[in-house]
PDB file of C-alpha atoms in Angstrom:
ATOM      1  CA  UNK Z 173      21.716  14.825  21.841  1.00 42.00           C
ATOM      2  CA  UNK Z 174      22.325  11.694  19.790  1.00 40.00           C
ATOM      3  CA  UNK Z 175      19.661   9.061  19.435  1.00 41.00           C
ATOM      4  CA  UNK Z 176      20.031   5.594  20.917  1.00 39.00           C
ATOM      5  CA  UNK Z 177      20.721   4.208  17.429  1.00 39.00           C
ATOM      6  CA  UNK Z 178      23.404   6.791  16.661  1.00 41.00           C
ATOM      7  CA  UNK Z 179      25.152   6.035  19.983  1.00 39.00           C
ATOM      8  CA  UNK Z 180      24.927   2.302  19.227  1.00 38.00           C
ATOM      9  CA  UNK Z 181      26.450   2.830  15.759  1.00 38.00           C
ATOM     10  CA  UNK Z 182      29.344   4.784  17.267  1.00 38.00           C
ATOM     11  CA  UNK Z 183      29.933   2.029  19.823  1.00 37.00           C
ATOM     12  CA  UNK Z 184      29.898  -0.633  17.090  1.00 35.00           C
ATOM     13  CA  UNK Z 185      32.260   1.421  14.914  1.00 38.00           C
ATOM     14  CA  UNK Z 186      34.682   1.532  17.835  1.00 39.00           C
ATOM     15  CA  UNK Z 187      34.699  -2.264  17.769  1.00 36.00           C
ATOM     16  CA  UNK Z 188      35.587  -2.264  14.077  1.00 39.00           C
ATOM     17  CA  UNK Z 189      32.055  -2.935  12.855  1.00 36.00           C
ATOM     18  CA  UNK Z 190      31.105  -0.318  10.292  1.00 37.00           C
ATOM     19  CA  UNK Z 191      27.478   0.718  10.469  1.00 37.00           C
ATOM     20  CA  UNK Z 192      25.735   3.521   8.602  1.00 36.00           C
ATOM     21  CA  UNK Z 193      23.163   5.301  10.697  1.00 37.00           C
ATOM     22  CA  UNK Z 194      21.972   8.423   8.907  1.00 35.00           C
ATOM     23  CA  UNK Z 195      20.089  11.171  10.642  1.00 36.00           C
ATOM     24  CA  UNK Z 196      16.322  11.283  10.344  1.00 32.00           C
ATOM     25  CA  UNK Z 197      16.561  13.762   7.465  1.00 35.00           C
ATOM     26  CA  UNK Z 198      18.649  11.436   5.268  1.00 38.00           C
ATOM     27  CA  UNK Z 199      16.382   8.477   4.424  1.00 40.00           C
ATOM     28  CA  UNK Z 200      18.099   7.829   1.057  1.00 44.00           C
ATOM     29  CA  UNK Z 201      21.565   7.053   2.445  1.00 51.00           C
ATOM     30  CA  UNK Z 202      21.169   3.422   3.453  1.00 63.00           C
ATOM     31  CA  UNK Z 203      18.992   2.679   0.429  1.00 80.00           C
ATOM     32  CA  UNK Z 204      21.631   4.000  -1.988  1.00 88.00           C
ATOM     33  CA  UNK Z 205      24.437   2.053  -0.324  1.00 87.00           C
ATOM     34  CA  UNK Z 206      22.333  -1.100  -0.063  1.00 88.00           C
ATOM     35  CA  UNK Z 207      21.987  -1.107  -3.865  1.00 92.00           C
ATOM     36  CA  UNK Z 208      25.759  -1.525  -4.329  1.00 93.00           C
ATOM     37  CA  UNK Z 209      27.063  -5.033  -4.937  1.00 94.00           C
ATOM     38  CA  UNK Z 210      29.650  -6.472  -2.583  1.00 93.00           C
ATOM     39  CA  UNK Z 211      32.840  -8.021  -3.959  1.00 95.00           C
ATOM     40  CA  UNK Z 212      36.175  -6.822  -5.337  1.00 95.00           C
ATOM     41  CA  UNK Z 213      36.110  -3.134  -6.262  1.00 95.00           C
ATOM     42  CA  UNK Z 214      38.760  -1.010  -7.954  1.00 95.00           C
ATOM     43  CA  UNK Z 215      39.111   2.729  -7.623  1.00 94.00           C
ATOM     44  CA  UNK Z 216      40.528   4.456 -10.691  1.00 95.00           C
ATOM     45  CA  UNK Z 217      41.496   8.091 -11.132  1.00 94.00           C
ATOM     46  CA  UNK Z 218      40.443  10.467 -13.915  1.00 90.00           C
ATOM     47  CA  UNK Z 219      43.334   9.211 -16.070  1.00 91.00           C
ATOM     48  CA  UNK Z 220      42.079   5.606 -15.551  1.00 92.00           C
ATOM     49  CA  UNK Z 221      45.119   4.833 -13.391  1.00 93.00           C
ATOM     50  CA  UNK Z 222      44.381   2.262 -10.680  1.00 93.00           C
ATOM     51  CA  UNK Z 223      44.374   3.880  -7.231  1.00 90.00           C
ATOM     52  CA  UNK Z 224      43.494   0.890  -5.089  1.00 89.00           C
ATOM     53  CA  UNK Z 225      41.527  -2.324  -4.915  1.00 90.00           C
ATOM     54  CA  UNK Z 226      39.340  -3.341  -1.979  1.00 89.00           C
ATOM     55  CA  UNK Z 227      37.244  -6.321  -1.028  1.00 91.00           C
ATOM     56  CA  UNK Z 228      34.011  -4.515  -0.301  1.00 87.00           C
ATOM     57  CA  UNK Z 229      31.769  -6.142   2.250  1.00 86.00           C
ATOM     58  CA  UNK Z 230      30.219  -2.989   3.675  1.00 84.00           C
ATOM     59  CA  UNK Z 231      29.723  -0.157   1.138  1.00 86.00           C
ATOM     60  CA  UNK Z 232      30.131   2.486   3.873  1.00 84.00           C
ATOM     61  CA  UNK Z 233      33.883   1.947   3.412  1.00 83.00           C
ATOM     62  CA  UNK Z 234      33.649   3.805   0.095  1.00 89.00           C
ATOM     63  CA  UNK Z 235      32.938   6.976   2.064  1.00 89.00           C
ATOM     64  CA  UNK Z 236      36.505   7.070   3.426  1.00 88.00           C
ATOM     65  CA  UNK Z 237      38.740   6.013   0.505  1.00 86.00           C
ATOM     66  CA  UNK Z 238      41.857   7.731   1.869  1.00 87.00           C
ATOM     67  CA  UNK Z 239      41.326   6.277   5.349  1.00 84.00           C
ATOM     68  CA  UNK Z 240      40.392   2.696   4.446  1.00 78.00           C
ATOM     69  CA  UNK Z 241      40.414   0.184   7.287  1.00 75.00           C
ATOM     70  CA  UNK Z 242      40.548   2.894   9.956  1.00 80.00           C
ATOM     71  CA  UNK Z 243      37.764   3.276  12.522  1.00 85.00           C
ATOM     72  CA  UNK Z 244      36.253   6.662  11.806  1.00 89.00           C
ATOM     73  CA  UNK Z 245      33.187   8.553  12.992  1.00 90.00           C
ATOM     74  CA  UNK Z 246      30.852   9.395  10.115  1.00 90.00           C
ATOM     75  CA  UNK Z 247      27.981  11.841   9.735  1.00 92.00           C
ATOM     76  CA  UNK Z 248      25.728  11.799   6.682  1.00 92.00           C
ATOM     77  CA  UNK Z 249      25.185  15.451   5.779  1.00 93.00           C
ATOM     78  CA  UNK Z 250      23.126  14.973   2.604  1.00 92.00           C
ATOM     79  CA  UNK Z 251      21.575  11.999   0.869  1.00 91.00           C
ATOM     80  CA  UNK Z 252      19.011  10.990  -1.692  1.00 90.00           C
ATOM     81  CA  UNK Z 253      18.414   7.937  -3.877  1.00 89.00           C
ATOM     82  CA  UNK Z 254      21.439   8.602  -6.123  1.00 93.00           C
ATOM     83  CA  UNK Z 255      24.052  10.367  -3.984  1.00 94.00           C
ATOM     84  CA  UNK Z 256      25.264  10.981  -0.475  1.00 94.00           C
ATOM     85  CA  UNK Z 257      27.780  13.228   1.230  1.00 95.00           C
ATOM     86  CA  UNK Z 258      29.525  12.144   4.408  1.00 94.00           C
ATOM     87  CA  UNK Z 259      31.823  14.014   6.774  1.00 96.00           C
ATOM     88  CA  UNK Z 260      34.128  11.712   8.696  1.00 94.00           C
ATOM     89  CA  UNK Z 261      36.778  12.019  11.369  1.00 94.00           C
ATOM     90  CA  UNK Z 262      39.462   9.455  12.201  1.00 93.00           C
ATOM     91  CA  UNK Z 263      40.956  10.364  15.606  1.00 92.00           C
ATOM     92  CA  UNK Z 264      44.717  10.820  15.385  1.00 91.00           C
ATOM     93  CA  UNK Z 265      44.790  10.203  11.632  1.00 91.00           C
ATOM     94  CA  UNK Z 266      42.685  12.809   9.848  1.00 94.00           C
ATOM     95  CA  UNK Z 267      39.313  13.679   8.465  1.00 95.00           C
ATOM     96  CA  UNK Z 268      37.473  14.070   5.206  1.00 95.00           C
ATOM     97  CA  UNK Z 269      34.346  14.825   3.268  1.00 97.00           C
ATOM     98  CA  UNK Z 270      33.202  12.413   0.589  1.00 95.00           C
ATOM     99  CA  UNK Z 271      30.433  12.552  -1.968  1.00 96.00           C
ATOM    100  CA  UNK Z 272      29.406   9.320  -3.675  1.00 96.00           C
ATOM    101  CA  UNK Z 273      27.224   9.372  -6.765  1.00 96.00           C
ATOM    102  CA  UNK Z 274      25.444   6.124  -7.676  1.00 96.00           C
ATOM    103  CA  UNK Z 275      25.605   5.139 -11.355  1.00 96.00           C
ATOM    104  CA  UNK Z 276      24.753   1.410 -11.203  1.00 96.00           C
ATOM    105  CA  UNK Z 277      25.042  -1.312  -8.535  1.00 96.00           C
ATOM    106  CA  UNK Z 278      28.581  -1.886  -9.882  1.00 97.00           C
ATOM    107  CA  UNK Z 279      29.689   1.689 -10.563  1.00 97.00           C
ATOM    108  CA  UNK Z 280      29.988   4.855  -8.444  1.00 96.00           C
ATOM    109  CA  UNK Z 281      31.715   8.219  -8.727  1.00 97.00           C
ATOM    110  CA  UNK Z 282      33.667   9.308  -5.641  1.00 96.00           C
ATOM    111  CA  UNK Z 283      34.880  12.788  -4.745  1.00 97.00           C
ATOM    112  CA  UNK Z 284      36.766  13.029  -1.457  1.00 96.00           C
ATOM    113  CA  UNK Z 285      39.015  15.595   0.204  1.00 96.00           C
ATOM    114  CA  UNK Z 286      40.452  16.217   3.621  1.00 95.00           C
ATOM    115  CA  UNK Z 287      43.549  15.620   5.725  1.00 95.00           C
ATOM    116  CA  UNK Z 288      45.548  12.417   6.141  1.00 93.00           C
ATOM    117  CA  UNK Z 289      48.287  12.476   8.797  1.00 92.00           C
ATOM    118  CA  UNK Z 290      48.455  16.270   8.538  1.00 92.00           C
ATOM    119  CA  UNK Z 291      48.716  16.417   4.741  1.00 94.00           C
ATOM    120  CA  UNK Z 292      45.828  17.553   2.537  1.00 96.00           C
ATOM    121  CA  UNK Z 293      44.406  15.196  -0.075  1.00 94.00           C
ATOM    122  CA  UNK Z 294      41.873  15.427  -2.871  1.00 95.00           C
ATOM    123  CA  UNK Z 295      40.642  12.326  -4.649  1.00 93.00           C
ATOM    124  CA  UNK Z 296      38.343  11.907  -7.629  1.00 96.00           C
ATOM    125  CA  UNK Z 297      37.769   8.324  -8.567  1.00 95.00           C
ATOM    126  CA  UNK Z 298      35.470   5.912 -10.254  1.00 96.00           C
ATOM    127  CA  UNK Z 299      34.652   2.862  -8.150  1.00 95.00           C
ATOM    128  CA  UNK Z 300      33.821  -0.260 -10.132  1.00 96.00           C
ATOM    129  CA  UNK Z 301      33.025  -3.804  -9.041  1.00 96.00           C
ATOM    130  CA  UNK Z 302      35.416  -6.095 -10.900  1.00 96.00           C
ATOM    131  CA  UNK Z 303      34.456  -9.514  -9.511  1.00 95.00           C
ATOM    132  CA  UNK Z 304      34.277 -11.669  -6.427  1.00 95.00           C
ATOM    133  CA  UNK Z 305      36.754 -11.201  -3.608  1.00 92.00           C
ATOM    134  CA  UNK Z 306      39.705 -13.567  -3.792  1.00 83.00           C
TER     135      UNK Z 306
END
């Protein structure tokens, strides 16, 4: 059975408010995400090609790079001070599993794979803060 806080987070996510509520065994998840700076972030692939740019207010959005802006249910499956792995499901759109590795407050490594609208995807990217949101 889900805790009161987990049910509240799911209800808030349904309203478009993204909230990270890790399970009791993942105390490092919010701390790692809280260390990331908000602002304009770019995701670049292994060949340094720009994948996308996002105005990052809530770092939890980095956990679903292929499903950005979509209300998804997330479960933290592993976390410590420098990395976290999240399984997420976006009803009617797809699902994924993302691992984020913290480098600095302005730099992360992202590895994500799953399904988007029935098609498989795999994404390896470097996320870097490039400035303030415009």
